[in-house]
Coordinates of C-alpha atoms in Angstrom, one line a residue:
Chain A
M1253 CA -76.6 -43.2 17.7
R1254 CA -78.6 -40.4 19.3
I1255 CA -76.4 -38.3 21.6
L1256 CA -77.0 -35.4 23.9
V1257 CA -74.2 -32.8 24.4
T1258 CA -74.6 -30.4 27.3
G1259 CA -72.7 -27.1 26.8
A1260 CA -73.2 -27.7 23.1
A1261 CA -72.7 -24.0 22.3
G1262 CA -69.4 -23.9 24.2
F1263 CA -65.8 -24.2 23.0
I1264 CA -65.2 -27.9 23.3
G1265 CA -69.0 -28.8 23.1
S1266 CA -69.5 -27.2 19.7
N1267 CA -66.4 -28.8 18.3
L1268 CA -67.6 -32.2 19.6
V1269 CA -71.1 -31.6 18.1
D1270 CA -69.6 -31.0 14.7
R1271 CA -67.5 -34.2 14.9
L1272 CA -70.4 -36.3 16.1
L1273 CA -72.6 -35.0 13.2
A1274 CA -69.7 -35.7 10.7
A1275 CA -69.7 -39.2 12.1
G1276 CA -73.3 -39.6 11.2
H1277 CA -74.9 -39.4 14.7
G1278 CA -78.0 -37.6 15.7
V1279 CA -77.2 -34.9 18.1
A1280 CA -79.3 -32.9 20.6
G1281 CA -77.4 -29.9 21.9
F1282 CA -78.3 -28.5 25.3
D1283 CA -77.2 -25.1 26.4
N1284 CA -78.4 -22.1 28.4
L1285 CA -76.3 -19.8 26.3
S1286 CA -74.9 -18.1 29.4
T1287 CA -71.4 -18.5 28.2
G1288 CA -72.0 -20.3 24.9
F1289 CA -72.4 -18.7 21.4
L1290 CA -75.1 -19.6 18.9
E1291 CA -72.6 -18.8 16.2
F1292 CA -70.5 -21.8 17.3
L1293 CA -73.5 -24.0 16.1
D1294 CA -73.9 -22.4 12.7
S1295 CA -72.5 -25.4 10.9
A1296 CA -74.3 -27.9 13.1
S1297 CA -77.6 -26.1 12.6
M1298 CA -77.4 -26.9 8.9
S1299 CA -77.7 -30.6 9.7
S1300 CA -81.1 -32.2 9.9
R1301 CA -79.6 -34.5 12.5
F1302 CA -79.1 -31.7 14.9
R1303 CA -81.4 -29.9 17.2
L1304 CA -80.7 -27.3 19.9
V1305 CA -82.5 -27.3 23.2
R1306 CA -82.2 -24.1 25.1
G1307 CA -82.4 -24.9 28.7
D1308 CA -80.6 -24.7 32.0
L1309 CA -79.3 -27.8 33.9
L1310 CA -80.6 -26.1 37.1
D1311 CA -84.1 -26.7 35.6
P1312 CA -84.7 -30.5 35.9
A1313 CA -87.8 -30.4 33.6
A1314 CA -85.8 -28.9 30.8
I1315 CA -83.1 -31.6 31.0
A1316 CA -85.7 -34.4 31.1
A1317 CA -87.3 -33.1 27.9
A1318 CA -83.9 -33.1 26.1
L1319 CA -83.3 -36.8 26.8
D1320 CA -85.9 -38.2 24.4
D1321 CA -84.4 -41.2 22.6
V1322 CA -80.9 -40.3 23.8
E1323 CA -78.5 -43.2 24.4
L1324 CA -75.4 -41.3 25.4
V1325 CA -74.8 -37.9 27.1
F1326 CA -71.6 -35.9 26.8
H1327 CA -71.7 -33.6 29.7
L1328 CA -69.6 -30.5 29.0
A1329 CA -71.8 -27.7 30.4
A1330 CA -69.9 -26.0 33.2
N1331 CA -68.6 -22.9 34.7
A1332 CA -65.2 -23.5 33.0
D1333 CA -63.4 -20.5 34.3
V1334 CA -61.4 -21.4 37.4
R1335 CA -60.8 -17.8 38.3
F1336 CA -64.4 -16.9 39.1
G1337 CA -64.5 -19.1 42.1
V1338 CA -63.1 -16.6 44.6
E1339 CA -65.4 -13.8 43.6
R1340 CA -68.5 -16.0 43.4
P1341 CA -67.9 -19.0 45.6
R1342 CA -71.3 -20.6 44.8
I1343 CA -71.0 -20.6 41.0
D1344 CA -68.9 -23.7 40.7
L1345 CA -71.1 -25.6 43.1
E1346 CA -74.2 -24.7 41.2
Q1347 CA -73.0 -24.9 37.6
N1348 CA -70.7 -27.9 38.0
T1349 CA -71.9 -30.0 40.9
I1350 CA -75.6 -29.4 41.3
A1351 CA -76.1 -29.2 37.6
T1352 CA -74.4 -32.6 37.2
S1353 CA -76.6 -34.1 39.9
N1354 CA -79.7 -32.8 38.1
L1355 CA -78.5 -34.3 34.8
L1356 CA -77.8 -37.7 36.5
E1357 CA -81.2 -37.8 38.1
A1358 CA -82.9 -36.9 34.8
M1359 CA -80.8 -39.6 33.0
R1360 CA -81.7 -42.2 35.7
T1361 CA -85.4 -41.4 35.5
R1362 CA -85.3 -41.6 31.7
G1363 CA -83.2 -44.8 31.7
V1364 CA -80.2 -43.1 29.9
R1365 CA -77.1 -44.7 31.5
R1366 CA -74.0 -43.7 29.4
I1367 CA -72.2 -40.5 30.2
G1368 CA -69.0 -38.8 29.0
F1369 CA -67.8 -36.1 31.4
A1370 CA -65.4 -33.2 30.9
S1371 CA -63.4 -33.0 34.2
T1372 CA -60.2 -31.2 34.7
G1373 CA -56.5 -31.7 35.7
S1374 CA -57.2 -29.1 38.3
I1375 CA -58.7 -31.8 40.6
Y1376 CA -55.1 -33.0 41.3
G1377 CA -54.5 -29.8 43.2
E1378 CA -50.8 -29.3 43.7
A1379 CA -50.0 -32.8 42.6
A1380 CA -47.4 -34.8 44.6
V1381 CA -46.5 -36.8 41.5
I1382 CA -45.6 -35.1 38.2
P1383 CA -46.4 -36.1 35.5
T1384 CA -49.6 -37.0 37.3
P1385 CA -51.3 -40.3 36.6
E1386 CA -55.1 -41.0 37.0
D1387 CA -54.4 -43.0 40.2
A1388 CA -52.2 -40.3 41.8
P1389 CA -52.2 -39.9 45.6
F1390 CA -55.5 -38.7 46.9
P1391 CA -55.4 -35.0 46.1
I1392 CA -56.1 -31.9 48.3
Q1393 CA -58.2 -29.4 46.4
T1394 CA -56.8 -25.9 45.8
S1395 CA -59.7 -24.3 43.8
L1396 CA -63.4 -24.2 44.1
Y1397 CA -63.5 -25.1 40.4
G1398 CA -61.4 -28.3 41.0
A1399 CA -63.5 -29.1 44.1
S1400 CA -66.8 -28.8 42.1
K1401 CA -65.5 -31.1 39.3
L1402 CA -64.2 -33.6 41.8
A1403 CA -67.7 -33.6 43.3
A1404 CA -69.2 -34.2 39.9
E1405 CA -66.8 -37.1 39.2
G1406 CA -67.8 -38.6 42.6
L1407 CA -71.5 -38.3 41.8
I1408 CA -71.1 -39.9 38.4
E1409 CA -69.0 -42.8 39.8
A1410 CA -71.6 -43.4 42.5
Y1411 CA -74.4 -43.5 39.9
C1412 CA -72.3 -46.1 38.0
E1413 CA -72.2 -48.3 41.1
A1414 CA -75.8 -47.7 42.3
F1415 CA -77.7 -47.5 39.0
G1416 CA -75.7 -49.3 36.4
F1417 CA -74.4 -46.3 34.6
Q1418 CA -71.2 -46.4 32.5
A1419 CA -69.0 -43.4 32.6
H1420 CA -66.0 -42.0 30.6
I1421 CA -64.4 -39.2 32.6
F1422 CA -61.8 -37.0 31.0
R1423 CA -59.4 -34.9 33.0
F1424 CA -58.2 -32.2 30.7
V1425 CA -55.3 -29.8 30.7
S1426 CA -56.2 -26.4 29.3
I1427 CA -57.7 -26.8 25.8
L1428 CA -56.8 -24.5 22.9
G1429 CA -58.0 -24.1 19.3
E1430 CA -60.9 -22.8 17.3
R1431 CA -63.7 -21.3 19.4
Y1432 CA -61.4 -21.0 22.4
K1433 CA -63.0 -18.1 24.4
H1434 CA -61.3 -17.6 27.8
G1435 CA -57.9 -17.9 29.3
H1436 CA -54.5 -16.4 29.0
V1437 CA -54.1 -16.6 25.2
L1438 CA -57.3 -14.5 24.8
D1439 CA -56.0 -12.1 27.5
F1440 CA -52.7 -11.6 25.8
Y1441 CA -54.2 -11.4 22.3
R1442 CA -56.6 -8.7 23.4
Q1443 CA -54.0 -6.6 25.1
L1444 CA -51.7 -6.8 22.1
A1445 CA -54.5 -6.0 19.7
E1446 CA -55.3 -2.9 21.7
H1447 CA -51.7 -1.8 22.2
P1448 CA -49.0 -3.9 20.5
D1449 CA -46.2 -2.2 22.4
R1450 CA -46.9 -3.5 25.9
L1451 CA -48.2 -6.6 27.7
R1452 CA -49.1 -7.1 31.3
V1453 CA -48.7 -10.7 32.6
L1454 CA -50.2 -12.1 35.8
G1455 CA -47.5 -14.0 37.8
N1456 CA -43.8 -14.1 36.9
G1457 CA -44.1 -15.6 33.4
R1458 CA -42.4 -18.8 34.6
Q1459 CA -45.6 -20.6 35.5
R1460 CA -45.5 -23.9 33.5
K1461 CA -48.6 -24.9 31.6
S1462 CA -49.7 -27.9 29.6
Y1463 CA -52.1 -27.5 26.7
L1464 CA -54.0 -29.7 24.3
Y1465 CA -55.5 -28.8 20.9
V1466 CA -59.2 -29.1 20.8
Q1467 CA -59.4 -31.6 17.9
D1468 CA -56.9 -33.8 19.6
C1469 CA -59.1 -33.6 22.7
V1470 CA -62.2 -34.6 20.7
D1471 CA -60.3 -37.4 19.1
A1472 CA -59.4 -38.8 22.5
I1473 CA -63.0 -38.5 23.8
L1474 CA -64.4 -40.3 20.8
L1475 CA -61.8 -43.0 20.9
A1476 CA -62.1 -43.7 24.6
T1477 CA -65.8 -43.8 24.5
E1478 CA -65.7 -46.4 21.8
K1479 CA -62.9 -48.5 23.2
A1480 CA -62.9 -48.3 27.0
S1481 CA -65.5 -50.7 28.3
A1482 CA -65.1 -50.7 32.1
R1483 CA -68.0 -49.3 34.2
V1484 CA -65.9 -46.2 35.2
N1485 CA -63.2 -45.2 32.7
I1486 CA -61.0 -42.2 33.7
F1487 CA -58.5 -40.7 31.3
N1488 CA -56.1 -37.8 31.6
L1489 CA -55.9 -35.8 28.4
G1490 CA -52.9 -33.7 27.6
T1491 CA -49.7 -33.6 25.6
D1492 CA -46.4 -35.0 26.7
E1493 CA -44.9 -31.5 26.7
Y1494 CA -45.4 -28.3 28.6
C1495 CA -44.3 -24.7 28.2
A1496 CA -43.8 -21.6 30.3
V1497 CA -46.2 -18.7 30.1
D1498 CA -43.2 -16.8 28.6
D1499 CA -42.9 -19.4 25.8
S1500 CA -46.5 -18.9 24.9
I1501 CA -46.1 -15.1 24.9
G1502 CA -43.2 -15.5 22.5
W1503 CA -45.2 -17.6 20.1
I1504 CA -48.2 -15.2 20.2
C1505 CA -46.0 -12.2 19.6
E1506 CA -44.2 -13.9 16.7
E1507 CA -47.6 -14.8 15.1
L1508 CA -48.8 -11.3 15.6
G1509 CA -45.5 -9.7 14.5
V1510 CA -45.3 -7.6 17.7
R1511 CA -42.5 -6.9 20.2
P1512 CA -44.2 -5.5 23.4
E1513 CA -42.5 -4.5 26.6
I1514 CA -43.6 -7.0 29.2
S1515 CA -44.5 -6.3 32.8
Y1516 CA -45.1 -9.0 35.4
S1517 CA -47.4 -8.8 38.4
G1518 CA -44.9 -11.3 40.1
G1519 CA -45.3 -14.4 42.1
D1520 CA -45.5 -18.0 41.0
R1521 CA -49.2 -18.1 40.3
G1522 CA -51.5 -15.8 38.3
W1523 CA -54.4 -15.8 40.7
I1524 CA -55.7 -17.3 43.9
G1525 CA -56.2 -21.0 43.2
D1526 CA -54.0 -20.9 40.1
N1527 CA -51.9 -24.0 40.0
P1528 CA -48.3 -23.5 39.3
F1529 CA -48.0 -26.7 37.2
I1530 CA -50.5 -29.1 35.8
Y1531 CA -48.8 -31.8 33.8
L1532 CA -50.6 -35.1 33.2
D1533 CA -49.3 -38.6 32.6
C1534 CA -51.4 -39.6 29.6
A1535 CA -50.1 -43.2 29.2
R1536 CA -53.6 -44.6 29.7
I1537 CA -55.2 -42.9 26.7
R1538 CA -52.1 -43.4 24.6
A1539 CA -52.4 -47.1 25.3
L1540 CA -55.7 -47.0 23.3
G1541 CA -53.7 -45.8 20.3
W1542 CA -54.3 -42.0 20.6
R1543 CA -51.6 -39.5 19.9
P1544 CA -52.0 -35.7 19.8
R1545 CA -51.4 -34.4 16.2
Y1546 CA -50.6 -30.8 17.3
S1547 CA -47.9 -29.5 19.6
I1548 CA -48.6 -26.8 22.2
R1549 CA -47.0 -24.2 19.9
E1550 CA -49.2 -25.2 17.0
G1551 CA -52.3 -25.1 19.3
I1552 CA -51.4 -21.6 20.4
V1553 CA -50.8 -20.3 16.9
R1554 CA -54.1 -21.8 15.7
T1555 CA -55.9 -20.1 18.6
V1556 CA -54.4 -16.7 17.8
R1557 CA -55.4 -17.1 14.2
F1558 CA -58.9 -18.0 15.2
L1559 CA -59.1 -14.9 17.4
A1560 CA -57.7 -12.7 14.7
E1561 CA -60.1 -14.1 12.1
N1562 CA -63.2 -13.8 14.3
R1563 CA -62.7 -10.3 15.8
E1564 CA -66.4 -9.5 16.0
I1565 CA -67.4 -12.5 18.0
A1566 CA -64.2 -12.5 20.0
R1567 CA -65.1 -9.1 21.3
R1568 CA -68.0 -10.8 23.2
F1569 CA -65.8 -13.5 24.8
A1570 CA -65.6 -13.4 28.6
Chain B
M254 CA -62.8 -20.8 73.3
R255 CA -66.3 -20.4 71.8
I256 CA -67.1 -23.4 69.5
L257 CA -70.0 -24.2 67.2
V258 CA -70.9 -27.8 66.8
T259 CA -73.3 -28.7 63.9
G260 CA -75.2 -31.9 64.3
A261 CA -75.0 -31.2 68.1
A262 CA -78.0 -33.4 68.9
G263 CA -76.5 -36.3 66.9
F264 CA -74.6 -39.3 68.0
I265 CA -71.0 -38.1 67.7
G266 CA -72.0 -34.4 67.9
S267 CA -73.6 -34.7 71.3
N268 CA -70.7 -36.7 72.7
L269 CA -68.3 -34.0 71.4
V270 CA -70.4 -31.2 73.0
D271 CA -70.2 -32.9 76.4
R272 CA -66.5 -33.2 76.1
L273 CA -66.0 -29.6 75.0
L274 CA -68.1 -28.4 77.9
A275 CA -66.2 -30.5 80.3
A276 CA -63.0 -28.9 79.0
G277 CA -64.4 -25.5 79.8
H278 CA -65.3 -24.2 76.4
G279 CA -68.4 -22.3 75.4
V280 CA -70.4 -24.3 73.0
A281 CA -73.2 -23.4 70.6
G282 CA -75.0 -26.5 69.3
F283 CA -76.7 -26.2 65.9
D284 CA -79.2 -28.9 64.8
N285 CA -82.4 -29.2 62.8
L286 CA -83.4 -32.2 64.9
S287 CA -84.3 -34.1 61.8
T288 CA -82.3 -37.1 63.0
G289 CA -80.9 -35.7 66.3
F290 CA -82.4 -36.1 69.7
L291 CA -82.9 -33.4 72.3
E292 CA -82.4 -36.0 74.9
F293 CA -78.8 -36.3 73.8
L294 CA -78.3 -32.7 75.0
D295 CA -79.8 -33.2 78.4
S296 CA -76.5 -33.0 80.3
A297 CA -75.2 -30.2 78.0
S298 CA -78.3 -28.1 78.6
M299 CA -77.5 -28.0 82.3
S300 CA -74.4 -25.9 81.5
S301 CA -74.6 -22.1 81.3
R302 CA -71.8 -22.3 78.7
F303 CA -74.1 -24.2 76.3
R304 CA -76.8 -22.9 74.0
L305 CA -78.8 -24.7 71.3
V306 CA -79.7 -23.1 68.0
R307 CA -82.4 -25.0 66.2
G308 CA -81.8 -24.4 62.5
D309 CA -81.1 -26.0 59.2
L310 CA -77.9 -25.7 57.3
L311 CA -80.0 -25.3 54.1
D312 CA -81.1 -22.0 55.6
P313 CA -78.1 -19.7 55.4
A314 CA -79.5 -17.0 57.6
A315 CA -79.9 -19.5 60.5
I316 CA -76.3 -20.5 60.2
A317 CA -75.0 -16.9 60.2
A318 CA -76.9 -16.2 63.4
A319 CA -75.3 -19.2 65.1
L320 CA -71.8 -18.0 64.4
D321 CA -71.7 -15.0 66.8
D322 CA -68.3 -14.9 68.6
V323 CA -67.5 -18.4 67.4
E324 CA -63.8 -19.2 66.7
L325 CA -64.0 -22.8 65.7
V326 CA -66.7 -24.9 64.0
F327 CA -67.0 -28.7 64.3
H328 CA -69.1 -29.7 61.4
L329 CA -70.8 -33.0 62.1
A330 CA -74.3 -32.4 60.7
A331 CA -74.9 -34.8 57.9
N332 CA -77.1 -37.4 56.4
A333 CA -75.0 -40.1 58.0
D334 CA -76.8 -43.2 56.7
V335 CA -75.0 -44.5 53.6
R336 CA -78.0 -46.6 52.8
F337 CA -80.5 -43.9 52.0
G338 CA -78.6 -42.8 48.9
V339 CA -80.2 -45.1 46.4
E340 CA -83.8 -44.5 47.5
R341 CA -83.3 -40.7 47.8
P342 CA -80.4 -39.8 45.5
R343 CA -80.5 -36.1 46.4
I344 CA -80.4 -36.3 50.1
D345 CA -76.6 -36.7 50.4
L346 CA -76.0 -33.8 48.0
E347 CA -78.3 -31.6 50.0
Q348 CA -77.5 -32.6 53.5
N349 CA -73.8 -33.2 53.1
T350 CA -72.5 -31.1 50.2
I351 CA -74.8 -28.1 49.8
A352 CA -75.1 -27.8 53.6
T353 CA -71.3 -27.7 53.9
S354 CA -71.1 -25.1 51.2
N355 CA -73.7 -22.9 53.1
L356 CA -71.7 -23.3 56.3
L357 CA -68.4 -22.4 54.7
E358 CA -70.0 -19.3 53.1
A359 CA -71.5 -18.2 56.4
M360 CA -68.1 -18.7 58.1
R361 CA -66.3 -16.8 55.4
T362 CA -68.8 -13.9 55.7
R363 CA -68.5 -13.9 59.5
G364 CA -64.7 -14.2 59.5
V365 CA -64.7 -17.7 61.2
R366 CA -61.9 -19.7 59.6
R367 CA -61.3 -22.8 61.6
I368 CA -63.3 -26.0 60.8
G369 CA -63.2 -29.6 62.0
F370 CA -65.1 -31.9 59.6
A371 CA -66.5 -35.4 60.1
S372 CA -65.7 -37.2 56.8
T373 CA -65.8 -40.9 56.2
G374 CA -63.6 -43.9 55.2
S375 CA -66.3 -44.5 52.6
I376 CA -64.6 -41.9 50.4
Y377 CA -61.9 -44.4 49.6
G378 CA -64.5 -46.5 47.7
E379 CA -63.1 -50.0 47.1
A380 CA -59.7 -49.1 48.2
A381 CA -56.8 -50.4 46.2
V382 CA -54.5 -50.3 49.3
I383 CA -55.6 -51.9 52.6
P384 CA -55.0 -50.7 55.3
T385 CA -55.8 -47.5 53.5
P386 CA -53.6 -44.4 54.2
E387 CA -54.8 -40.8 53.8
D388 CA -52.8 -40.4 50.6
A389 CA -54.1 -43.6 49.0
P390 CA -54.5 -43.8 45.2
F391 CA -57.1 -41.4 43.9
P392 CA -60.3 -43.3 44.8
I393 CA -63.4 -44.1 42.7
Q394 CA -66.6 -43.4 44.6
T395 CA -69.0 -46.3 45.2
S396 CA -71.7 -44.6 47.2
L397 CA -73.6 -41.3 47.0
Y398 CA -72.8 -40.8 50.6
G399 CA -69.1 -41.1 50.0
A400 CA -69.3 -38.9 47.0
S401 CA -71.1 -36.2 49.0
K402 CA -68.5 -36.3 51.7
L403 CA -65.7 -36.2 49.2
A404 CA -67.3 -33.1 47.7
A405 CA -67.5 -31.5 51.1
E406 CA -63.8 -32.2 51.8
G407 CA -62.9 -30.6 48.4
L408 CA -65.0 -27.5 49.2
I409 CA -63.3 -27.2 52.6
E410 CA -59.8 -27.6 51.2
A411 CA -60.6 -25.0 48.5
Y412 CA -61.7 -22.5 51.2
C413 CA -58.4 -23.2 53.0
E414 CA -56.5 -22.2 49.8
A415 CA -58.7 -19.3 48.7
F416 CA -59.8 -17.8 52.0
G417 CA -57.2 -18.7 54.6
F418 CA -59.3 -21.3 56.4
Q419 CA -57.6 -24.0 58.5
A420 CA -59.2 -27.4 58.4
H421 CA -59.0 -30.7 60.3
I422 CA -60.7 -33.4 58.3
F423 CA -61.5 -36.8 60.0
R424 CA -62.2 -39.9 57.9
F425 CA -64.0 -42.2 60.2
V426 CA -64.7 -45.9 60.2
S427 CA -68.1 -46.7 61.7
I428 CA -68.4 -45.3 65.2
L429 CA -70.0 -47.2 68.1
G430 CA -70.9 -46.3 71.6
E431 CA -73.4 -44.4 73.7
R432 CA -76.1 -42.6 71.6
Y433 CA -75.3 -44.8 68.6
K434 CA -78.6 -44.7 66.6
H435 CA -78.3 -46.3 63.2
G436 CA -76.4 -49.2 61.7
H437 CA -76.1 -52.9 61.9
V438 CA -75.7 -53.2 65.8
L439 CA -79.1 -51.4 66.1
D440 CA -80.6 -53.6 63.5
F441 CA -79.4 -56.8 65.1
Y442 CA -80.3 -55.6 68.6
R443 CA -83.9 -54.7 67.5
Q444 CA -84.4 -58.0 65.8
L445 CA -83.2 -59.9 68.8
A446 CA -85.2 -57.8 71.3
E447 CA -88.3 -58.6 69.3
H448 CA -87.6 -62.4 68.7
P449 CA -84.5 -63.7 70.3
D450 CA -84.7 -67.0 68.4
R451 CA -83.9 -65.7 64.9
L452 CA -81.8 -63.1 63.1
R453 CA -81.8 -62.0 59.5
V454 CA -78.5 -60.7 58.2
L455 CA -77.9 -58.6 55.0
G456 CA -75.0 -60.1 53.1
N457 CA -73.2 -63.3 53.9
G458 CA -71.9 -62.4 57.4
R459 CA -68.3 -62.4 56.2
Q460 CA -68.2 -58.7 55.3
R461 CA -65.3 -57.3 57.3
K462 CA -65.9 -54.1 59.2
S463 CA -63.7 -51.8 61.2
Y464 CA -65.2 -49.8 64.1
L465 CA -64.1 -47.1 66.6
Y466 CA -65.6 -46.3 70.0
V467 CA -67.1 -42.8 70.2
Q468 CA -65.0 -41.5 73.1
D469 CA -61.8 -42.7 71.3
C470 CA -63.1 -40.8 68.2
V471 CA -63.6 -37.6 70.2
D472 CA -60.2 -38.0 71.9
A473 CA -58.6 -38.1 68.4
I474 CA -60.6 -35.1 67.2
L475 CA -59.6 -33.0 70.1
L476 CA -56.0 -34.0 70.0
A477 CA -55.6 -33.4 66.3
T478 CA -57.3 -30.1 66.4
E479 CA -54.9 -29.0 69.2
K480 CA -51.7 -30.4 67.7
A481 CA -51.9 -30.5 63.9
S482 CA -51.1 -27.1 62.6
A483 CA -51.0 -27.4 58.8
R484 CA -53.6 -25.5 56.7
V485 CA -55.3 -28.8 55.7
N486 CA -54.9 -31.6 58.2
I487 CA -56.5 -35.0 57.2
F488 CA -56.7 -38.0 59.6
N489 CA -58.0 -41.4 59.3
L490 CA -59.7 -42.5 62.5
G491 CA -60.1 -46.2 63.3
T492 CA -58.7 -49.1 65.3
D493 CA -55.8 -51.3 64.1
E494 CA -58.2 -54.2 64.0
Y495 CA -61.3 -55.4 62.2
C496 CA -64.0 -58.0 62.6
A497 CA -66.5 -59.9 60.4
V498 CA -70.2 -59.2 60.7
D499 CA -70.4 -62.7 62.1
D500 CA -68.0 -61.8 64.9
S501 CA -70.1 -58.8 65.9
I502 CA -73.2 -61.0 65.9
G503 CA -71.5 -63.4 68.3
W504 CA -70.6 -60.6 70.7
I505 CA -74.1 -59.1 70.6
C506 CA -75.7 -62.5 71.2
E507 CA -73.3 -63.2 74.1
E508 CA -74.1 -59.9 75.7
L509 CA -77.9 -60.4 75.3
G510 CA -77.7 -64.1 76.3
V511 CA -79.5 -65.3 73.1
R512 CA -78.7 -68.0 70.5
P513 CA -80.8 -67.2 67.4
E514 CA -81.0 -69.1 64.2
I515 CA -79.3 -66.9 61.6
S516 CA -80.4 -66.5 58.0
Y517 CA -78.2 -64.6 55.4
S518 CA -79.5 -62.7 52.4
G519 CA -76.2 -63.6 50.7
G520 CA -73.6 -61.8 48.6
D521 CA -70.5 -60.0 49.8
R522 CA -72.2 -56.7 50.5
G523 CA -75.3 -55.8 52.6
W524 CA -76.7 -53.2 50.3
I525 CA -76.0 -51.3 47.0
G526 CA -73.0 -49.1 47.7
D527 CA -72.0 -51.1 50.8
N528 CA -68.3 -51.5 50.9
P529 CA -67.0 -55.0 51.5
F530 CA -64.1 -53.7 53.6
I531 CA -63.1 -50.4 55.0
Y532 CA -59.9 -50.7 57.0
L533 CA -57.8 -47.5 57.6
D534 CA -54.1 -47.0 58.2
C535 CA -54.2 -44.7 61.2
A536 CA -50.4 -44.2 61.6
R537 CA -50.9 -40.4 61.1
I538 CA -53.1 -39.8 64.1
R539 CA -51.1 -42.4 66.2
A540 CA -48.0 -40.3 65.5
L541 CA -49.6 -37.5 67.5
G542 CA -49.8 -39.8 70.5
W543 CA -53.4 -41.1 70.2
R544 CA -54.3 -44.7 71.0
P545 CA -57.8 -46.1 71.1
R546 CA -58.7 -47.2 74.6
Y547 CA -61.4 -49.7 73.6
S548 CA -61.4 -52.7 71.3
I549 CA -64.1 -53.2 68.6
R550 CA -65.6 -55.9 70.9
E551 CA -65.7 -53.5 73.8
G552 CA -67.3 -50.9 71.6
I553 CA -70.0 -53.3 70.4
V554 CA -70.8 -54.5 73.9
R555 CA -71.0 -50.9 75.2
T556 CA -73.4 -50.1 72.3
V557 CA -75.7 -53.0 73.1
R558 CA -75.7 -52.0 76.8
F559 CA -76.6 -48.4 75.8
L560 CA -79.5 -49.6 73.6
A561 CA -80.8 -52.0 76.3
E562 CA -80.6 -49.2 78.9
N563 CA -82.4 -46.7 76.7
R564 CA -85.3 -48.6 75.2
E565 CA -87.7 -45.8 75.2
I566 CA -85.5 -43.5 73.1
A567 CA -84.0 -46.3 71.1
R568 CA -87.5 -47.0 69.8
R569 CA -87.4 -43.8 67.9
F570 CA -84.0 -44.4 66.3
A571 CA -84.0 -44.6 62.5

């Protein structure tokens, strides 16, 4: 099958591209390289079944050109950093909502009607039910990032109803693993690489977090896209465990062999819009036969190893 | 208090303006007059406490200028016709989502932090629970209109969390009454005014609909804005009754004294994205002491009378 991946040079996107190529598909990668890295596509670029289209989803003509012969789009391009929202309130609207609208319009015009979408557990806001199922009570948004992804989900669903699209929507917890390039593991790794004797932590260290290893995430995306056949298919993706920020600090320090003095900024959230606890009920994807192969601890350790083994590129991460 | 009303020349907006002026407030009306009517502001314009700002929410400078000394914004400007979505897929995104983002940014910059927002029962999609409460299961969108309003709600909620806004969000059923200017009562009225002997109906006539009379709607908005003091306050607004399209046809025909032959296009929905049944649980607004004073039948009869008494202007309705 010929598949377009937006955000192909990103963390999850590039891992998905590699897996699609390994499965024998033809893959067009679309990326504006604003936060992606060409290096993440080094192995993909060795395949004759891969081509990269450098373009921006805010440029409708560029997207239309990338859709030639495409049957399925995995839409992973996004502003993926929830923390930018407060400083730049428009970025999520533009990069996540308007970009998705442009993509859907281009797909509609070109007759491409299958889409897989990377959404987020952030859209549950401060969930009233934990672990949170896909049909949780109607949420109240607590971040511009979550709001922009909710808006994109709504657009995709409306295109399914109005124009015969089929969608697979994935609400992720935070993803870890090779090519991970923003978030608290990077922050802690960098601080400790610079001065192994001290670590500054946003919040009180007791914020609970749920994580999923990137290859487990890609497994779930591929399985659900193959097996779930409703018009709109929505899946939470996460592990059935969680950890505290302090747990992850312990595992990172152990992997690096350091024992820093830790100072906390205090409070039960790291930044405005930070959610104290995202923990998803993943029974729906498990019912398709999926199981994560890696624990949160293993995911964190693999992430730290990736960062340590790729110091040159990791210097350029956000 | 000094209050800005966007969509001030619209159906609900102009009725709200009149009520706010009657209550002694200073009111700035903002409207691009794309679907609003200056005539709806005839009585408001006689008040020295009213001023009209002609401008477009897609023009951020125009909004900022309208916010001088404003303490509270009622945001009613919107593409309010759910049926346009399929023909013009961008209109809801622009008029409802991006326009709301522009307004919120202008408010944030100007330090205006109270907003009342006209949302819609359409955001519940094909609700799994009927009557549908505000915390119904996480909905799947079935129209671009609903998706765009959901997106706007999410943006508003995120601004409450990030920037200390307070919001009152109202999810309406269809509203009827004086200055009503699009929807099936207008469609039926027009057909019967032209040829009283026949009526063509989209759908099978058995679609169930819930309606609310515009003054009851404004009562609820004013009461909730005064009494509900959470950061994010969400209210369904509707009556505890519903009718079939065939019921409303009967009341319209009785009011007009006609007995047309009726032909149905068939199917259980009138257009793509039409929802077969929106019926809201309004216990939350009722708990504040609100009760609708008019039945659906009375609302429909009053609407038909308004259309009959305002034939000149009604000719220009969408």
